[in-house]
Coordinates of C-alpha atoms in Angstrom, one line a residue:
X1239 CA 149.1 -66.4 -18.5
X1240 CA 145.7 -68.0 -18.9
X1241 CA 143.3 -67.8 -21.7
X1242 CA 139.5 -68.0 -21.8
X1243 CA 138.1 -70.8 -24.0
X1244 CA 136.8 -69.4 -27.3
X1245 CA 133.0 -70.0 -27.3
X1246 CA 132.5 -69.4 -31.0
X1247 CA 135.4 -71.6 -32.2
X1248 CA 134.4 -72.7 -35.7
X1249 CA 136.9 -75.6 -35.8
X1250 CA 135.8 -79.2 -35.4
X1251 CA 135.5 -80.9 -32.0
X1252 CA 137.9 -83.7 -31.4
X1253 CA 136.2 -87.1 -32.0
X1254 CA 137.3 -90.7 -32.1
X1255 CA 137.4 -90.7 -35.9
X1256 CA 139.2 -87.4 -36.7
X1257 CA 141.5 -87.9 -33.6
X1258 CA 142.5 -91.4 -34.6
X1259 CA 143.2 -90.4 -38.2
X1260 CA 145.2 -87.3 -37.2
X1261 CA 147.2 -89.0 -34.4
X1262 CA 148.0 -92.3 -36.3
X1263 CA 149.1 -90.4 -39.4
X1264 CA 151.2 -88.2 -37.2
X1265 CA 152.8 -91.4 -35.8
X1266 CA 153.5 -92.6 -39.3
X1267 CA 155.1 -89.3 -40.3
X1268 CA 157.7 -89.5 -37.5
X1269 CA 158.1 -93.3 -37.1
X1270 CA 161.2 -93.5 -39.2
X1271 CA 163.0 -90.9 -37.1
X1272 CA 162.0 -92.6 -33.9
X1273 CA 163.2 -96.0 -35.3
X1274 CA 166.5 -94.5 -36.4
X1275 CA 168.7 -96.7 -34.2
X1276 CA 166.9 -99.8 -35.5
X1277 CA 167.1 -98.5 -39.1
X1278 CA 170.8 -98.1 -38.7
X1279 CA 171.1 -101.7 -37.4
X1280 CA 169.0 -103.1 -40.2
X1281 CA 171.1 -101.3 -42.8
X1282 CA 174.2 -102.6 -41.1
X1283 CA 172.8 -106.1 -41.6
X1284 CA 172.6 -105.4 -45.3
X1285 CA 176.4 -104.7 -45.4
X1286 CA 176.5 -100.9 -44.9
X1287 CA 179.0 -99.4 -42.4
X1288 CA 178.0 -96.8 -39.8
X1289 CA 178.8 -93.8 -42.0
X1290 CA 177.0 -95.2 -45.1
X1291 CA 174.0 -96.2 -42.9
X1292 CA 173.8 -92.7 -41.4
X1293 CA 174.0 -91.1 -44.9
X1294 CA 171.1 -93.3 -46.1
X1295 CA 169.0 -92.4 -43.1
X1296 CA 169.7 -88.7 -43.5
X1297 CA 168.6 -88.9 -47.2
X1298 CA 165.4 -90.7 -46.2
X1299 CA 164.6 -88.1 -43.5
X1300 CA 165.4 -85.3 -45.9
X1301 CA 163.1 -86.8 -48.4
X1302 CA 160.3 -86.7 -45.8
X1303 CA 161.1 -83.1 -44.9
X1304 CA 161.2 -81.9 -48.5
X1305 CA 158.0 -83.5 -49.4
X1306 CA 156.4 -82.3 -46.2
X1307 CA 157.3 -78.7 -47.0
X1308 CA 156.5 -79.0 -50.6
X1309 CA 152.9 -80.4 -50.0
X1310 CA 152.0 -78.1 -47.1
X1311 CA 149.9 -75.8 -49.3
X1312 CA 147.9 -78.7 -50.7
X1313 CA 147.5 -80.1 -47.1
X1314 CA 145.9 -76.8 -46.1
X1315 CA 143.1 -77.1 -48.7
X1316 CA 140.7 -79.6 -50.2
X1317 CA 143.4 -82.0 -51.3
X1318 CA 144.3 -82.9 -47.7
X1319 CA 142.7 -86.4 -47.7
X1320 CA 143.7 -87.4 -51.3
X1321 CA 147.3 -86.2 -50.5
X1322 CA 147.4 -88.3 -47.3
X1323 CA 146.0 -91.4 -49.1
X1324 CA 148.5 -91.1 -52.0
X1325 CA 151.5 -90.4 -49.8
X1326 CA 150.8 -93.2 -47.4
X1327 CA 150.0 -95.7 -50.2
X1328 CA 153.5 -94.9 -51.7
X1329 CA 155.1 -95.3 -48.3
X1330 CA 153.4 -98.6 -47.5
X1331 CA 154.4 -100.0 -50.8
X1332 CA 158.0 -98.7 -50.7
X1333 CA 158.6 -99.8 -47.1
X1334 CA 157.1 -103.2 -48.0
X1335 CA 159.6 -103.6 -50.8
X1336 CA 162.4 -102.6 -48.4
X1337 CA 161.2 -105.2 -45.9
X1338 CA 160.7 -108.1 -48.3
X1339 CA 163.3 -107.9 -51.0
X1340 CA 166.6 -109.3 -49.6
X1341 CA 168.9 -107.0 -51.5
X1342 CA 170.7 -103.8 -50.5
X1343 CA 169.6 -101.7 -53.6
X1344 CA 165.8 -102.2 -53.3
X1345 CA 166.0 -101.8 -49.5
X1346 CA 167.7 -98.4 -49.8
X1347 CA 165.5 -97.2 -52.6
X1348 CA 162.4 -98.4 -50.7
X1349 CA 163.5 -96.6 -47.5
X1350 CA 164.1 -93.3 -49.3
X1351 CA 161.0 -93.5 -51.5
X1352 CA 159.0 -94.5 -48.3
X1353 CA 160.4 -91.5 -46.6
X1354 CA 159.2 -89.3 -49.4
X1355 CA 155.8 -90.9 -49.1
X1356 CA 155.4 -90.2 -45.4
X1357 CA 156.3 -86.6 -46.1
X1358 CA 152.7 -86.2 -47.2
X1359 CA 151.7 -87.6 -43.8
X1360 CA 153.8 -84.9 -42.1
X1361 CA 152.0 -82.0 -43.8
X1362 CA 148.5 -83.5 -43.7
X1363 CA 148.6 -84.4 -40.0
X1364 CA 150.1 -81.1 -39.1
X1365 CA 147.4 -79.2 -41.0
X1366 CA 144.7 -81.4 -39.5
X1367 CA 145.7 -80.5 -35.9
X1368 CA 144.9 -76.9 -36.8
X1369 CA 141.3 -77.9 -37.8
X1370 CA 140.5 -79.2 -34.3
X1371 CA 139.5 -77.1 -31.3
X1372 CA 141.9 -76.3 -28.5
X1373 CA 145.3 -76.7 -30.3
X1374 CA 147.1 -77.0 -27.0
X1375 CA 145.2 -80.1 -25.9
X1376 CA 145.1 -81.6 -29.4
X1377 CA 148.8 -81.2 -30.2
X1378 CA 149.7 -82.6 -26.7
X1379 CA 147.3 -85.5 -27.1
X1380 CA 148.8 -86.3 -30.5
X1381 CA 152.3 -86.3 -29.0
X1382 CA 151.1 -88.4 -26.0
X1383 CA 149.6 -91.0 -28.3
X1384 CA 152.7 -90.9 -30.4
X1385 CA 155.1 -91.4 -27.5
X1386 CA 153.1 -94.2 -25.9
X1387 CA 152.8 -96.2 -29.2
X1388 CA 156.5 -95.6 -30.0
X1389 CA 157.5 -96.8 -26.6
X1390 CA 155.5 -100.0 -27.2
X1391 CA 156.9 -100.5 -30.7
X1392 CA 160.5 -99.8 -29.5
X1393 CA 160.0 -102.5 -26.9
X1394 CA 158.4 -105.1 -29.3
X1395 CA 160.9 -104.8 -32.3
X1396 CA 163.9 -106.1 -30.3
X1397 CA 161.8 -109.0 -29.0
X1398 CA 160.9 -109.9 -32.6
X1399 CA 164.5 -109.3 -33.6
X1400 CA 166.0 -106.2 -35.2
X1401 CA 166.2 -107.0 -38.9
X1402 CA 165.4 -105.8 -42.4
X1403 CA 162.0 -107.4 -42.2
X1404 CA 161.0 -106.3 -38.7
X1405 CA 162.2 -102.7 -39.0
X1406 CA 161.1 -101.8 -42.5
X1407 CA 158.0 -104.0 -42.1
X1408 CA 157.0 -102.0 -39.0
X1409 CA 157.2 -98.8 -41.1
X1410 CA 155.1 -100.4 -43.8
X1411 CA 152.4 -101.5 -41.3
X1412 CA 152.2 -98.1 -39.6
X1413 CA 151.8 -96.5 -43.0
X1414 CA 149.0 -98.9 -43.8
X1415 CA 147.3 -98.1 -40.6
X1416 CA 147.4 -94.4 -41.5
X1417 CA 146.2 -95.1 -45.0
X1418 CA 143.2 -97.0 -43.6
X1419 CA 142.2 -93.9 -41.4
X1420 CA 143.1 -91.1 -43.9
X1421 CA 139.4 -90.7 -45.0
X1422 CA 138.6 -89.5 -41.5
X1423 CA 141.0 -86.5 -41.5
X1424 CA 139.2 -83.3 -40.6
X1425 CA 138.6 -80.7 -43.3
X1426 CA 139.4 -77.1 -42.8
X1427 CA 136.5 -75.3 -41.0
X1428 CA 134.1 -73.3 -43.1
X1429 CA 135.3 -70.0 -41.6
X1430 CA 139.1 -70.6 -41.4
X1431 CA 140.6 -67.2 -41.9
X1432 CA 140.6 -64.7 -38.9
X1433 CA 139.4 -61.8 -41.1
X1434 CA 137.7 -59.9 -38.2
X1435 CA 140.5 -57.5 -37.4
X1436 CA 139.4 -55.0 -34.7
X1437 CA 141.2 -52.3 -32.8
X1438 CA 141.5 -54.6 -29.8
X1439 CA 142.9 -57.4 -31.9
X1440 CA 145.5 -55.6 -34.0
X1441 CA 147.9 -58.4 -32.9
X1442 CA 145.9 -60.6 -35.3
X1443 CA 146.3 -58.5 -38.4
X1444 CA 146.8 -60.8 -41.4
X1445 CA 150.3 -59.4 -42.1
X1446 CA 151.4 -60.1 -38.5
X1447 CA 150.0 -63.7 -38.7
X1448 CA 152.0 -64.2 -41.9
X1449 CA 155.2 -62.9 -40.3
X1450 CA 154.6 -65.0 -37.2
X1451 CA 154.0 -68.1 -39.4
X1452 CA 157.3 -67.6 -41.3
X1453 CA 159.0 -66.9 -38.0
X1454 CA 157.8 -70.1 -36.3
X1455 CA 159.1 -72.1 -39.3
X1456 CA 162.5 -70.8 -38.6
X1457 CA 162.5 -70.6 -34.8
X1458 CA 161.1 -74.1 -34.2
X1459 CA 163.6 -76.1 -36.3
X1460 CA 166.5 -74.0 -34.9
X1461 CA 165.4 -74.8 -31.3
X1462 CA 164.6 -78.5 -32.3
X1463 CA 168.0 -79.0 -33.8
X1464 CA 169.7 -77.9 -30.6
X1465 CA 167.5 -80.3 -28.6
X1466 CA 168.1 -83.2 -31.0
X1467 CA 171.8 -82.6 -30.9
X1468 CA 171.9 -83.2 -27.2
X1469 CA 169.8 -86.3 -27.5
X1470 CA 171.9 -87.9 -30.3
X1471 CA 175.1 -87.0 -28.5
X1472 CA 173.9 -88.6 -25.2
X1473 CA 176.3 -91.6 -25.5
X1474 CA 179.3 -89.3 -26.0
X1475 CA 178.2 -87.2 -23.0
X1476 CA 177.7 -90.3 -20.9
X1477 CA 181.2 -91.7 -21.8
X1478 CA 182.8 -88.4 -20.8
X1479 CA 181.6 -88.8 -17.1
X1480 CA 181.7 -92.6 -16.9
X1481 CA 178.0 -93.2 -17.4
X1482 CA 177.9 -96.8 -18.7
X1483 CA 175.8 -98.1 -21.5
X1484 CA 173.1 -99.8 -19.4
X1485 CA 172.7 -96.8 -16.9
X1486 CA 172.5 -94.5 -20.0
X1487 CA 169.9 -96.7 -21.5
X1488 CA 167.9 -96.6 -18.3
X1489 CA 168.3 -92.8 -18.2
X1490 CA 167.1 -92.4 -21.8
X1491 CA 164.0 -94.6 -21.0
X1492 CA 163.2 -92.4 -18.0
X1493 CA 163.7 -89.4 -20.3
X1494 CA 161.2 -90.8 -22.7
X1495 CA 158.8 -91.3 -19.8
X1496 CA 159.5 -87.7 -18.8
X1497 CA 158.5 -86.6 -22.3
X1498 CA 155.2 -88.3 -21.8
X1499 CA 154.7 -86.4 -18.6
X1500 CA 155.5 -83.1 -20.3
X1501 CA 152.9 -83.7 -23.0
X1502 CA 150.4 -85.0 -20.4
X1503 CA 150.6 -81.7 -18.6
X1504 CA 149.7 -79.7 -21.7
X1505 CA 146.9 -82.2 -22.6
X1506 CA 145.3 -81.9 -19.2
X1507 CA 145.4 -78.1 -18.8
X1508 CA 144.8 -77.4 -22.5
X1509 CA 144.2 -73.7 -23.3
X1510 CA 144.1 -72.7 -19.6
X1511 CA 147.9 -72.5 -19.4
X1512 CA 148.2 -70.2 -22.5
X1513 CA 151.3 -70.4 -24.7
X1514 CA 153.6 -67.3 -24.4
X1515 CA 154.5 -67.6 -20.7
X1516 CA 154.8 -71.4 -20.5
X1517 CA 157.0 -71.4 -23.6
X1518 CA 159.2 -68.7 -22.2
X1519 CA 159.6 -70.6 -18.9
X1520 CA 160.2 -73.9 -20.6
X1521 CA 162.9 -72.4 -23.0
X1522 CA 164.7 -70.8 -20.1
X1523 CA 164.7 -73.9 -18.0
X1524 CA 165.6 -76.1 -20.9
X1525 CA 168.5 -73.8 -21.9
X1526 CA 169.8 -73.8 -18.3
X1527 CA 169.7 -77.6 -18.1
X1528 CA 171.5 -78.0 -21.5
X1529 CA 174.3 -75.7 -20.4
X1530 CA 174.6 -77.5 -17.1
X1531 CA 175.0 -80.8 -18.9
X1532 CA 178.4 -79.6 -20.2
X1533 CA 179.7 -79.0 -16.7
X1534 CA 178.3 -82.1 -15.0
X1535 CA 181.0 -84.5 -13.8
X1536 CA 178.7 -86.8 -11.8
X1537 CA 177.0 -89.6 -13.8
X1538 CA 173.8 -89.4 -11.7
X1539 CA 173.6 -85.6 -12.2
X1540 CA 174.1 -86.0 -16.0
X1541 CA 171.3 -88.6 -16.1
X1542 CA 169.0 -86.3 -14.2
X1543 CA 169.8 -83.4 -16.5
X1544 CA 169.1 -85.4 -19.6
X1545 CA 165.8 -86.5 -18.2
X1546 CA 164.9 -82.9 -17.3
X1547 CA 165.8 -81.7 -20.8
X1548 CA 163.6 -84.2 -22.5
X1549 CA 160.7 -83.6 -20.2
X1550 CA 160.9 -79.8 -20.8
X1551 CA 161.4 -80.5 -24.5
X1552 CA 158.2 -82.5 -24.9
X1553 CA 156.2 -79.8 -23.0
X1554 CA 157.6 -77.0 -25.3
X1555 CA 157.3 -79.2 -28.4
X1556 CA 153.5 -79.6 -27.9
X1557 CA 153.1 -75.8 -27.3
X1558 CA 155.1 -75.0 -30.5
X1559 CA 152.8 -77.2 -32.6
X1560 CA 149.8 -75.6 -30.9
X1561 CA 151.1 -72.1 -31.6
X1562 CA 151.5 -72.9 -35.3
X1563 CA 148.1 -74.5 -35.4
X1564 CA 146.5 -71.5 -33.7
X1565 CA 147.8 -69.1 -36.4
X1566 CA 145.6 -70.5 -39.1
X1567 CA 142.8 -73.1 -38.8
X1568 CA 143.6 -74.3 -42.4
X1569 CA 147.0 -75.5 -41.2
X1570 CA 149.0 -73.2 -43.4
X1571 CA 151.7 -73.0 -40.7
X1572 CA 151.3 -76.2 -38.7
X1573 CA 151.3 -78.2 -42.0
X1574 CA 154.9 -77.5 -43.0
X1575 CA 156.2 -77.2 -39.4
X1576 CA 157.3 -80.8 -38.8
X1577 CA 158.8 -80.9 -42.3
X1578 CA 160.9 -77.8 -41.4
X1579 CA 161.7 -79.5 -38.1
X1580 CA 163.0 -82.6 -39.8
X1581 CA 165.4 -80.7 -42.0
X1582 CA 167.2 -79.5 -38.9
X1583 CA 166.8 -82.9 -37.1
X1584 CA 168.4 -84.7 -40.0
X1585 CA 171.7 -82.8 -39.5
X1586 CA 171.6 -82.8 -35.6
X1587 CA 174.0 -85.7 -35.3
X1588 CA 176.5 -84.1 -37.7
X1589 CA 176.3 -80.7 -36.0
X1590 CA 176.6 -82.2 -32.5
X1591 CA 179.6 -84.3 -33.5
X1592 CA 181.3 -81.4 -35.2
X1593 CA 180.8 -79.1 -32.3
X1594 CA 182.1 -81.6 -29.7
X1595 CA 185.1 -82.3 -31.8
X1596 CA 185.8 -78.7 -32.5
X1597 CA 185.1 -76.9 -29.1
X1598 CA 184.5 -79.7 -26.7
X1599 CA 181.5 -80.8 -24.7
X1600 CA 181.2 -77.6 -22.5
X1601 CA 181.3 -75.4 -25.6
X1602 CA 178.8 -77.7 -27.4
X1603 CA 176.2 -77.6 -24.6
X1604 CA 176.8 -73.9 -24.1
X1605 CA 175.8 -73.2 -27.7
X1606 CA 172.8 -75.5 -27.6
X1607 CA 171.7 -73.8 -24.4
X1608 CA 172.1 -70.3 -25.7
X1609 CA 169.9 -71.2 -28.7
X1610 CA 167.0 -71.8 -26.2
X1611 CA 167.6 -68.4 -24.7
X1612 CA 167.9 -66.6 -28.1
X1613 CA 164.5 -67.9 -29.3
X1614 CA 162.6 -66.8 -26.2
X1615 CA 161.6 -63.3 -27.4
X1616 CA 160.5 -64.3 -30.9
X1617 CA 158.7 -67.3 -29.5
X1618 CA 156.7 -65.2 -27.1
X1619 CA 155.8 -62.8 -29.8
X1620 CA 154.7 -65.6 -32.1
X1621 CA 152.6 -67.2 -29.3
X1622 CA 150.8 -63.9 -28.6
X1623 CA 149.9 -63.5 -32.3
X1624 CA 148.7 -67.1 -32.3
X1625 CA 146.3 -66.5 -29.4
X1626 CA 145.1 -63.3 -31.0
X1627 CA 144.5 -65.1 -34.3
X1628 CA 142.2 -67.6 -32.5
X1629 CA 140.2 -64.8 -30.9
X1630 CA 139.8 -63.1 -34.3
X1631 CA 138.8 -66.4 -35.8
X1632 CA 136.0 -66.8 -33.2
X1633 CA 134.8 -63.2 -33.9
X1634 CA 134.7 -63.9 -37.6
X1635 CA 132.7 -67.1 -37.0
X1636 CA 130.2 -65.1 -34.8
X1637 CA 129.7 -62.5 -37.5
X1638 CA 129.2 -65.2 -40.2
X1639 CA 126.7 -67.1 -38.1

């Protein structure tokens, strides 16, 4: 399905200023999750075992998710910039304490409080994406910048040395970078609500937009948890077929590169590829690949499937963000979306481990694959409402001009 660019789009054009602010703050919001293996190592260096380290990280991620959800309404209004500034200031200070104070108690407290601080970044960056034109391209570009910078950071931290100072210090520096750019976050456009409901755009009726918004806050985290469960259980899956640590590491690196490719595709084609059909195809392919992982007995095949899953995941992830952003230019739905996602993501390792222990690897991958198929229909309906909302927004802007 293709869509015609909306000529009267009242949202802001993407510029160096608003783009850098939105993308770097988005990077800050998810950096702790992306540095999770290094955070675990740093906590281990402070004397915590694997279980305790995992619990601490889960609480820090949940703090981010809860604050992200709780501040989403503020992020959709005039408080967007002050909220980002306050949250990132708290995060920079708390992560700085965690990096510099050589004691377990302050480090743990700093990590959790810092996680709560970047929760504000989650909601403000998500809402800001909705304020920019062409949500497909903007969300994919944000993800692309995010993945490239994370790849660089993940390569540099081990060179410096994985320690309390390097890991938590990195989180503090990224928060400071977001804080420096927060004043450039885009405001909500003047005509943000798609109030022009016509017979041809009944799909964009406000009640339907609200239902679609609530639905995407349920569907996206559910799907994301199934994807993250596969990713976090990759070492277990590799051990089952004899895929060694180094080959698995190489496969995961290629999977990350595949994710960059998936987001690059959305960034290049933007609104021309639409949302409903590409999401349906991606979910079906991803679900098939996840199910196939459970029945793969060849290490090379398993590696190829993991790479394919992550490539498709990144493609669909960008379109999900764009779908939420398209529903409301104020960011009422894209603001809380990543917070909702992090709630599920926090428990993905526990869910994945429990399923593998309880029903085995084939059963685990079958369930995660079926999740992708189960969300296809609601996702397509949400995507159609999202496109209709953008069209109604353009008509409202034309009438107000």
